[in-house]
mmCIF file of C-alpha atoms and ligand atoms in Angstrom:
data_model
loop_
_atom_site.group_PDB
_atom_site.id
_atom_site.type_symbol
_atom_site.label_atom_id
_atom_site.label_comp_id
_atom_site.label_asym_id
_atom_site.label_seq_id
_atom_site.Cartn_x
_atom_site.Cartn_y
_atom_site.Cartn_z
ATOM 1 C CA UNK A 1 0.167 0.092 -0.175
ATOM 2 C CA UNK A 2 1.601 3.448 -1.171
ATOM 3 C CA UNK A 3 1.237 6.268 1.431
ATOM 4 C CA UNK A 4 1.242 9.817 -0.036
ATOM 5 C CA UNK A 5 1.035 13.407 1.867
ATOM 6 C CA UNK A 6 -2.060 14.954 1.080
ATOM 7 C CA UNK A 7 -1.471 18.391 -0.123
ATOM 8 C CA UNK A 8 -1.136 21.098 2.537
ATOM 9 C CA UNK A 9 -2.273 18.835 5.006
ATOM 10 C CA UNK A 10 0.400 16.758 6.096
ATOM 11 C CA UNK A 11 -2.045 13.918 6.751
ATOM 12 C CA UNK A 12 -0.839 10.560 5.188
ATOM 13 C CA UNK A 13 -3.057 8.788 2.964
ATOM 14 C CA UNK A 14 -2.916 5.267 1.460
ATOM 15 C CA UNK A 15 -4.073 4.329 -1.889
ATOM 16 C CA UNK A 16 -7.246 3.112 -0.872
ATOM 17 C CA UNK A 17 -8.055 6.334 0.464
ATOM 18 C CA UNK A 18 -7.345 5.371 4.042
ATOM 19 C CA UNK A 19 -5.868 8.190 6.438
ATOM 20 C CA UNK A 20 -3.130 6.314 8.406
ATOM 21 C CA UNK A 21 -1.790 9.418 10.483
ATOM 22 C CA UNK A 22 -2.729 12.858 11.558
ATOM 23 C CA UNK A 23 0.206 14.944 12.500
ATOM 24 C CA UNK A 24 -0.018 16.615 16.151
ATOM 25 C CA UNK A 25 -3.364 14.650 16.911
ATOM 26 C CA UNK A 26 -1.202 12.762 19.926
ATOM 27 C CA UNK A 27 1.110 15.305 20.624
ATOM 28 C CA UNK A 28 2.272 14.958 24.316
ATOM 29 C CA UNK A 29 0.866 11.258 24.462
ATOM 30 C CA UNK A 30 2.507 8.123 25.497
ATOM 31 C CA UNK A 31 1.194 4.670 24.108
ATOM 32 C CA UNK A 32 2.250 1.207 24.826
ATOM 33 C CA UNK A 33 1.247 -1.445 22.244
ATOM 34 C CA UNK A 34 1.707 -4.863 23.129
ATOM 35 C CA UNK A 35 2.881 -7.402 20.419
ATOM 36 C CA UNK A 36 4.134 -4.365 18.706
ATOM 37 C CA UNK A 37 7.224 -5.789 16.976
ATOM 38 C CA UNK A 38 5.532 -6.855 13.766
ATOM 39 C CA UNK A 39 2.242 -7.272 11.968
ATOM 40 C CA UNK A 40 -0.843 -4.937 13.006
ATOM 41 C CA UNK A 41 0.769 -3.914 16.407
ATOM 42 C CA UNK A 42 3.924 -2.389 14.114
ATOM 43 C CA UNK A 43 1.224 -0.761 11.860
ATOM 44 C CA UNK A 44 -0.501 0.738 14.880
ATOM 45 C CA UNK A 45 2.764 1.919 16.364
ATOM 46 C CA UNK A 46 3.781 3.850 13.289
ATOM 47 C CA UNK A 47 0.051 5.409 12.941
ATOM 48 C CA UNK A 48 0.587 6.374 16.714
ATOM 49 C CA UNK A 49 4.126 7.605 16.013
ATOM 50 C CA UNK A 50 3.316 9.820 13.136
ATOM 51 C CA UNK A 51 0.486 11.387 14.698
ATOM 52 C CA UNK A 52 2.974 12.562 17.522
ATOM 53 C CA UNK A 53 2.724 10.173 20.355
ATOM 54 C CA UNK A 54 5.733 8.237 21.580
ATOM 55 C CA UNK A 55 5.525 4.696 21.987
ATOM 56 C CA UNK A 56 6.758 1.637 23.928
ATOM 57 C CA UNK A 57 6.379 -1.681 22.135
ATOM 58 C CA UNK A 58 6.131 -4.724 24.284
ATOM 59 C CA UNK A 59 6.939 -8.258 22.701
ATOM 60 C CA UNK A 60 8.551 -11.493 23.396
ATOM 61 C CA UNK A 61 10.675 -11.273 20.198
ATOM 62 C CA UNK A 62 13.512 -9.291 20.959
ATOM 63 C CA UNK A 63 15.078 -9.211 17.554
ATOM 64 C CA UNK A 64 12.129 -8.031 15.702
ATOM 65 C CA UNK A 65 11.390 -5.741 18.966
ATOM 66 C CA UNK A 66 15.059 -3.703 18.156
ATOM 67 C CA UNK A 67 14.201 -3.618 14.444
ATOM 68 C CA UNK A 68 10.956 -2.206 14.933
ATOM 69 C CA UNK A 69 12.219 0.599 17.290
ATOM 70 C CA UNK A 70 14.741 1.441 14.592
ATOM 71 C CA UNK A 71 12.142 1.578 12.210
ATOM 72 C CA UNK A 72 10.053 3.730 14.200
ATOM 73 C CA UNK A 73 12.395 6.497 14.559
ATOM 74 C CA UNK A 74 14.562 5.252 17.649
ATOM 75 C CA UNK A 75 15.335 6.625 21.111
ATOM 76 C CA UNK A 76 13.207 9.750 22.004
ATOM 77 C CA UNK A 77 10.303 8.243 19.944
ATOM 78 C CA UNK A 78 10.014 4.837 20.651
ATOM 79 C CA UNK A 79 11.436 2.307 23.081
ATOM 80 C CA UNK A 80 11.249 -1.536 23.244
ATOM 81 C CA UNK A 81 10.483 -3.695 26.437
ATOM 82 C CA UNK A 82 10.878 -7.513 26.237
ATOM 83 C CA UNK A 83 7.483 -8.633 27.967
ATOM 84 C CA UNK A 84 5.201 -11.672 28.038
ATOM 85 C CA UNK A 85 2.100 -10.435 28.508
ATOM 86 C CA UNK A 86 0.806 -13.525 30.055
ATOM 87 C CA UNK A 87 3.142 -12.671 33.033
ATOM 88 C CA UNK A 88 1.637 -10.129 35.393
ATOM 89 C CA UNK A 89 5.029 -8.848 36.657
ATOM 90 C CA UNK A 90 6.111 -8.604 33.498
ATOM 91 C CA UNK A 91 3.529 -6.453 32.294
ATOM 92 C CA UNK A 92 3.861 -4.386 35.838
ATOM 93 C CA UNK A 93 7.246 -4.043 34.836
ATOM 94 C CA UNK A 94 6.400 -2.653 31.216
ATOM 95 C CA UNK A 95 4.274 -0.001 32.684
ATOM 96 C CA UNK A 96 7.226 1.099 34.978
ATOM 97 C CA UNK A 97 9.539 1.038 32.096
ATOM 98 C CA UNK A 98 7.347 3.023 29.820
ATOM 99 C CA UNK A 99 6.763 5.705 32.856
ATOM 100 C CA UNK A 100 10.485 5.631 33.286
ATOM 101 C CA UNK A 101 11.133 6.484 29.376
ATOM 102 C CA UNK A 102 8.292 8.873 28.689
ATOM 103 C CA UNK A 103 6.705 10.075 32.037
ATOM 104 C CA UNK A 104 3.384 8.328 32.124
ATOM 105 C CA UNK A 105 0.609 6.383 29.826
ATOM 106 C CA UNK A 106 -2.058 7.750 28.155
ATOM 107 C CA UNK A 107 -2.761 4.969 25.467
ATOM 108 C CA UNK A 108 -2.624 1.138 25.927
ATOM 109 C CA UNK A 109 -3.559 -1.308 23.162
ATOM 110 C CA UNK A 110 -3.485 -4.973 24.101
ATOM 111 C CA UNK A 111 -2.868 -6.602 20.731
ATOM 112 C CA UNK A 112 0.049 -9.647 21.353
ATOM 113 C CA UNK A 113 -1.481 -12.674 19.954
ATOM 114 C CA UNK A 114 -0.928 -16.360 18.842
ATOM 115 C CA UNK A 115 -3.006 -18.968 17.250
ATOM 116 C CA UNK A 116 -2.582 -22.536 17.764
ATOM 117 C CA UNK A 117 -5.532 -23.878 15.267
ATOM 118 C CA UNK A 118 -6.728 -27.577 15.304
ATOM 119 C CA UNK A 119 -10.167 -29.005 15.659
ATOM 120 C CA UNK A 120 -11.695 -29.923 18.860
ATOM 121 C CA UNK A 121 -11.069 -33.483 18.151
ATOM 122 C CA UNK A 122 -7.281 -32.869 17.857
ATOM 123 C CA UNK A 123 -6.510 -29.880 20.107
ATOM 124 C CA UNK A 124 -4.523 -30.426 23.077
ATOM 125 C CA UNK A 125 -5.239 -29.098 26.454
ATOM 126 C CA UNK A 126 -1.796 -27.031 26.004
ATOM 127 C CA UNK A 127 -2.832 -25.527 22.821
ATOM 128 C CA UNK A 128 -6.181 -24.365 24.415
ATOM 129 C CA UNK A 129 -4.356 -23.017 27.442
ATOM 130 C CA UNK A 130 -1.169 -21.325 25.484
ATOM 131 C CA UNK A 131 -4.180 -19.161 23.443
ATOM 132 C CA UNK A 132 -6.355 -18.195 26.517
ATOM 133 C CA UNK A 133 -3.181 -17.352 28.326
ATOM 134 C CA UNK A 134 -1.673 -14.739 25.850
ATOM 135 C CA UNK A 135 -5.000 -13.272 24.627
ATOM 136 C CA UNK A 136 -7.422 -13.498 27.505
ATOM 137 C CA UNK A 137 -4.943 -13.501 30.439
ATOM 138 C CA UNK A 138 -2.574 -11.100 28.650
ATOM 139 C CA UNK A 139 -5.356 -8.814 28.162
ATOM 140 C CA UNK A 140 -6.801 -8.950 31.751
ATOM 141 C CA UNK A 141 -3.033 -8.233 32.761
ATOM 142 C CA UNK A 142 -2.947 -5.183 30.708
ATOM 143 C CA UNK A 143 -6.172 -3.811 31.909
ATOM 144 C CA UNK A 144 -5.055 -4.508 35.288
ATOM 145 C CA UNK A 145 -2.006 -2.597 35.269
ATOM 146 C CA UNK A 146 -2.859 0.050 32.472
ATOM 147 C CA UNK A 147 -6.022 1.068 34.667
ATOM 148 C CA UNK A 148 -4.245 1.477 37.748
ATOM 149 C CA UNK A 149 -1.778 3.412 36.265
ATOM 150 C CA UNK A 150 -4.109 5.709 34.627
ATOM 151 C CA UNK A 151 -6.258 5.968 37.888
ATOM 152 C CA UNK A 152 -3.278 7.131 39.629
ATOM 153 C CA UNK A 153 -2.301 9.557 37.012
ATOM 154 C CA UNK A 154 -5.605 10.960 36.989
ATOM 155 C CA UNK A 155 -5.667 12.058 33.726
ATOM 156 C CA UNK A 156 -7.792 9.867 31.579
ATOM 157 C CA UNK A 157 -6.595 7.388 29.041
ATOM 158 C CA UNK A 158 -7.632 5.064 26.366
ATOM 159 C CA UNK A 159 -7.248 1.493 26.156
ATOM 160 C CA UNK A 160 -8.095 -0.716 22.944
ATOM 161 C CA UNK A 161 -8.228 -4.393 23.305
ATOM 162 C CA UNK A 162 -7.634 -6.324 19.993
ATOM 163 C CA UNK A 163 -10.317 -8.904 19.609
ATOM 164 C CA UNK A 164 -11.179 -10.474 16.269
ATOM 165 C CA UNK A 165 -14.494 -11.208 14.012
ATOM 166 C CA UNK A 166 -13.495 -14.980 15.083
ATOM 167 C CA UNK A 167 -14.877 -13.930 18.498
ATOM 168 C CA UNK A 168 -18.315 -12.766 17.004
ATOM 169 C CA UNK A 169 -18.811 -15.721 14.623
ATOM 170 C CA UNK A 170 -16.715 -18.678 15.837
ATOM 171 C CA UNK A 171 -14.372 -20.076 13.676
ATOM 172 C CA UNK A 172 -13.810 -23.683 12.834
ATOM 173 C CA UNK A 173 -10.548 -24.876 13.964
ATOM 174 C CA UNK A 174 -10.270 -22.138 16.356
ATOM 175 C CA UNK A 175 -12.263 -23.081 19.592
ATOM 176 C CA UNK A 176 -9.438 -21.799 21.774
ATOM 177 C CA UNK A 177 -9.194 -18.445 19.823
ATOM 178 C CA UNK A 178 -12.659 -17.827 19.126
ATOM 179 C CA UNK A 179 -13.140 -18.190 22.924
ATOM 180 C CA UNK A 180 -10.581 -15.842 23.893
ATOM 181 C CA UNK A 181 -11.482 -13.059 21.304
ATOM 182 C CA UNK A 182 -15.087 -13.427 22.547
ATOM 183 C CA UNK A 183 -13.887 -13.160 26.099
ATOM 184 C CA UNK A 184 -12.148 -10.097 25.267
ATOM 185 C CA UNK A 185 -15.499 -8.466 24.322
ATOM 186 C CA UNK A 186 -16.951 -9.272 27.762
ATOM 187 C CA UNK A 187 -13.851 -7.829 29.658
ATOM 188 C CA UNK A 188 -13.828 -4.688 27.605
ATOM 189 C CA UNK A 189 -17.371 -4.010 28.667
ATOM 190 C CA UNK A 190 -16.938 -5.085 32.244
ATOM 191 C CA UNK A 191 -14.026 -2.604 32.769
ATOM 192 C CA UNK A 192 -15.235 0.114 30.735
ATOM 193 C CA UNK A 193 -18.086 0.319 33.466
ATOM 194 C CA UNK A 194 -15.605 0.301 36.303
ATOM 195 C CA UNK A 195 -13.228 3.072 35.206
ATOM 196 C CA UNK A 196 -15.363 5.453 33.130
ATOM 197 C CA UNK A 197 -15.675 7.801 36.099
ATOM 198 C CA UNK A 198 -12.196 8.325 35.826
ATOM 199 C CA UNK A 199 -12.537 9.141 32.181
ATOM 200 C CA UNK A 200 -10.532 5.935 30.958
ATOM 201 C CA UNK A 201 -12.364 4.740 27.918
ATOM 202 C CA UNK A 202 -12.030 1.078 27.019
ATOM 203 C CA UNK A 203 -12.857 -0.197 23.326
ATOM 204 C CA UNK A 204 -12.521 -3.286 21.606
ATOM 205 C CA UNK A 205 -11.611 -3.895 17.655
ATOM 206 C CA UNK A 206 -12.565 -7.038 15.735
ATOM 207 C CA UNK A 207 -10.197 -7.043 12.445
ATOM 208 C CA UNK A 208 -11.464 -9.892 9.857
ATOM 209 C CA UNK A 209 -9.391 -10.656 7.051
ATOM 210 C CA UNK A 210 -6.235 -8.484 6.820
ATOM 211 C CA UNK A 211 -3.284 -8.987 4.654
ATOM 212 C CA UNK A 212 -0.461 -9.990 7.178
ATOM 213 C CA UNK A 213 2.241 -13.019 7.388
ATOM 214 C CA UNK A 214 -0.600 -15.091 9.085
ATOM 215 C CA UNK A 215 -3.016 -14.776 6.117
ATOM 216 C CA UNK A 216 -0.443 -15.045 3.628
ATOM 217 C CA UNK A 217 0.392 -18.614 4.674
ATOM 218 C CA UNK A 218 -3.064 -19.640 4.274
ATOM 219 C CA UNK A 219 -3.945 -21.819 1.383
ATOM 220 C CA UNK A 220 -5.140 -20.232 -1.900
ATOM 221 C CA UNK A 221 -8.790 -21.852 -1.888
ATOM 222 C CA UNK A 222 -9.261 -20.684 1.675
ATOM 223 C CA UNK A 223 -8.079 -17.212 0.944
ATOM 224 C CA UNK A 224 -10.579 -17.435 -2.194
ATOM 225 C CA UNK A 225 -13.433 -18.307 -0.123
ATOM 226 C CA UNK A 226 -12.768 -15.606 2.609
ATOM 227 C CA UNK A 227 -12.433 -12.982 -0.080
ATOM 228 C CA UNK A 228 -15.770 -14.163 -1.706
ATOM 229 C CA UNK A 229 -17.657 -13.055 1.876
ATOM 230 C CA UNK A 230 -16.347 -9.616 1.854
ATOM 231 C CA UNK A 231 -18.536 -7.018 0.651
ATOM 232 C CA UNK A 232 -15.711 -4.453 0.090
ATOM 233 C CA UNK A 233 -14.208 -7.121 -2.042
ATOM 234 C CA UNK A 234 -10.774 -7.187 -0.958
ATOM 235 C CA UNK A 235 -8.626 -7.818 2.209
ATOM 236 C CA UNK A 236 -7.915 -5.323 4.944
ATOM 237 C CA UNK A 237 -4.388 -3.645 5.096
ATOM 238 C CA UNK A 238 -2.656 -3.457 8.636
ATOM 239 C CA UNK A 239 -2.824 0.415 8.165
ATOM 240 C CA UNK A 240 -6.553 0.314 8.020
ATOM 241 C CA UNK A 241 -6.777 -1.286 11.331
ATOM 242 C CA UNK A 242 -4.261 1.100 12.445
ATOM 243 C CA UNK A 243 -6.203 4.099 11.767
ATOM 244 C CA UNK A 244 -9.181 2.679 13.923
ATOM 245 C CA UNK A 245 -6.819 2.212 16.607
ATOM 246 C CA UNK A 246 -5.980 5.797 16.109
ATOM 247 C CA UNK A 247 -9.341 7.100 16.159
ATOM 248 C CA UNK A 248 -10.123 4.992 19.323
ATOM 249 C CA UNK A 249 -6.804 6.099 21.083
ATOM 250 C CA UNK A 250 -7.220 10.109 20.368
ATOM 251 C CA UNK A 251 -9.509 13.010 21.400
ATOM 252 C CA UNK A 252 -11.653 11.988 18.238
ATOM 253 C CA UNK A 253 -13.569 9.478 19.984
ATOM 254 C CA UNK A 254 -13.674 11.300 23.625
ATOM 255 C CA UNK A 255 -17.370 9.821 24.100
ATOM 256 C CA UNK A 256 -17.351 5.898 22.799
ATOM 257 C CA UNK A 257 -16.576 3.608 25.537
ATOM 258 C CA UNK A 258 -17.156 -0.389 25.812
ATOM 259 C CA UNK A 259 -17.808 -0.597 21.835
ATOM 260 C CA UNK A 260 -16.842 -3.082 19.654
ATOM 261 C CA UNK A 261 -15.737 -2.064 16.261
ATOM 262 C CA UNK A 262 -15.738 -4.373 13.249
ATOM 263 C CA UNK A 263 -12.975 -3.719 10.562
ATOM 264 C CA UNK A 264 -13.733 -6.290 8.154
ATOM 265 C CA UNK A 265 -14.995 -4.711 5.207
ATOM 266 C CA UNK A 266 -18.519 -5.665 5.733
ATOM 267 C CA UNK A 267 -17.854 -9.437 6.277
ATOM 268 C CA UNK A 268 -19.795 -11.249 8.781
ATOM 269 C CA UNK A 269 -22.083 -8.384 9.306
HETATM 270 N N1 NAD B 312 -3.915 -10.815 11.049
HETATM 271 C C1 NAD B 312 -5.188 -10.726 10.791
HETATM 272 O O1 NAD B 312 -5.962 -10.917 10.086
HETATM 273 C C2 NAD B 312 -6.165 -10.612 12.480
HETATM 274 C C3 NAD B 312 -7.372 -10.836 12.400
HETATM 275 C C4 NAD B 312 -8.287 -10.495 13.472
HETATM 276 C C5 NAD B 312 -7.458 -10.274 14.847
HETATM 277 N N2 NAD B 312 -5.881 -10.441 14.907
HETATM 278 C C6 NAD B 312 -5.342 -10.075 15.885
HETATM 279 O O2 NAD B 312 -4.531 -8.998 15.710
HETATM 280 C C7 NAD B 312 -3.528 -9.175 16.779
HETATM 281 C C8 NAD B 312 -2.195 -8.837 16.187
HETATM 282 O O3 NAD B 312 -2.184 -10.119 15.231
HETATM 283 P P1 NAD B 312 -0.698 -10.032 13.734
HETATM 284 O O4 NAD B 312 -1.683 -10.710 12.823
HETATM 285 O O5 NAD B 312 -0.223 -8.928 13.753
HETATM 286 O O6 NAD B 312 -0.058 -11.152 14.560
HETATM 287 P P2 NAD B 312 1.533 -11.358 14.457
HETATM 288 O O7 NAD B 312 1.797 -12.822 14.751
HETATM 289 O O8 NAD B 312 1.974 -10.541 12.951
HETATM 290 O O9 NAD B 312 2.281 -10.349 15.535
HETATM 291 C C9 NAD B 312 2.061 -10.831 16.978
HETATM 292 C C10 NAD B 312 2.837 -10.354 17.770
HETATM 293 O O10 NAD B 312 2.683 -10.475 19.206
HETATM 294 C C11 NAD B 312 3.886 -10.984 19.748
HETATM 295 N N3 NAD B 312 3.399 -12.111 20.967
HETATM 296 C C12 NAD B 312 2.928 -13.475 20.726
HETATM 297 N N4 NAD B 312 2.808 -13.817 22.050
HETATM 298 C C13 NAD B 312 3.339 -12.718 22.931
HETATM 299 C C14 NAD B 312 3.181 -12.532 24.226
HETATM 300 N N5 NAD B 312 3.027 -13.618 25.125
HETATM 301 N N6 NAD B 312 3.875 -11.394 24.671
HETATM 302 C C15 NAD B 312 4.225 -10.310 24.104
HETATM 303 N N7 NAD B 312 4.125 -10.428 22.796
HETATM 304 C C16 NAD B 312 3.786 -11.479 22.146
HETATM 305 C C17 NAD B 312 4.464 -12.035 18.622
HETATM 306 O O11 NAD B 312 5.925 -12.085 19.175
HETATM 307 C C18 NAD B 312 4.426 -10.906 17.548
HETATM 308 O O12 NAD B 312 5.485 -10.056 17.258
HETATM 309 C C19 NAD B 312 -3.590 -10.407 17.608
HETATM 310 O O13 NAD B 312 -4.311 -10.181 18.730
HETATM 311 C C20 NAD B 312 -4.415 -11.152 16.529
HETATM 312 O O14 NAD B 312 -5.074 -12.056 17.182
HETATM 313 C C21 NAD B 312 -5.542 -10.391 13.490
#
């Protein structure tokens, strides 16, 4: 996807007409993106940085983490923290590191994820537990730590939880992933009600079929059948997920909380 700068605005626009960044929109804000070393998380981080935020990427993959930080502009703009989101103490350390580096946290994206697909006949307990641990426990850890810090800071905040269309419709071969992604929706709404009085907003997104390494690895017949179900007639781009995160992270969405936004080109509506 080609990015161009719309004349006289400084706004970055893709060749599908998408706006991926709004310069200055997040000036003075600090964001944490888990699973930010690649894929959708890295696209989200780029959009936040290009809109003026400072970003802390958290990931288990140290090598890609460092490359991602350099790609985003390095020290002063972005930093990386090795962190397994399933581990509450590691997530607490991540929040401390972000506060030390940039003086607080305004935006937190619970994005880290894995898949361990198999039908229920073949899925092992380990495959079930691993997916629940990263997505559901990881999001809960992020919510626990981020809301505690944002309450203490007393300057509001925005948290975005990455669910999936799989959590809405259920995908065969993904009983673990669909359960975790549906659970993230319930968790988002419960905690949104708990912290709204502190002007902390919590919203979920449900991406559909997005052009990433994960979807590129699918067999062509599976790709074709999914594409046939998309009213917009094409897969989504990572930047088109990132721009929704940018909206939810910013003051452009000062009133929505507890919402679930589908980013699916109309698939499964
Ligand atoms: N790609 C899609 O089409 C799609 C669709 C719907 C939802 N999603 C969701 O979007 C999120 C990002 O997906 P992606 O396609 O970019 O995946 P990806 O595999 O490209 O990136 C995921 C990142 O998370 C990191 N990670 C994995 N386990 C971790 C852990 N325990 N702690 C910290 N980091 C960890 C990985 O190292 C990796 O950098 C996931 O939650 C995924 O379920 C993706």
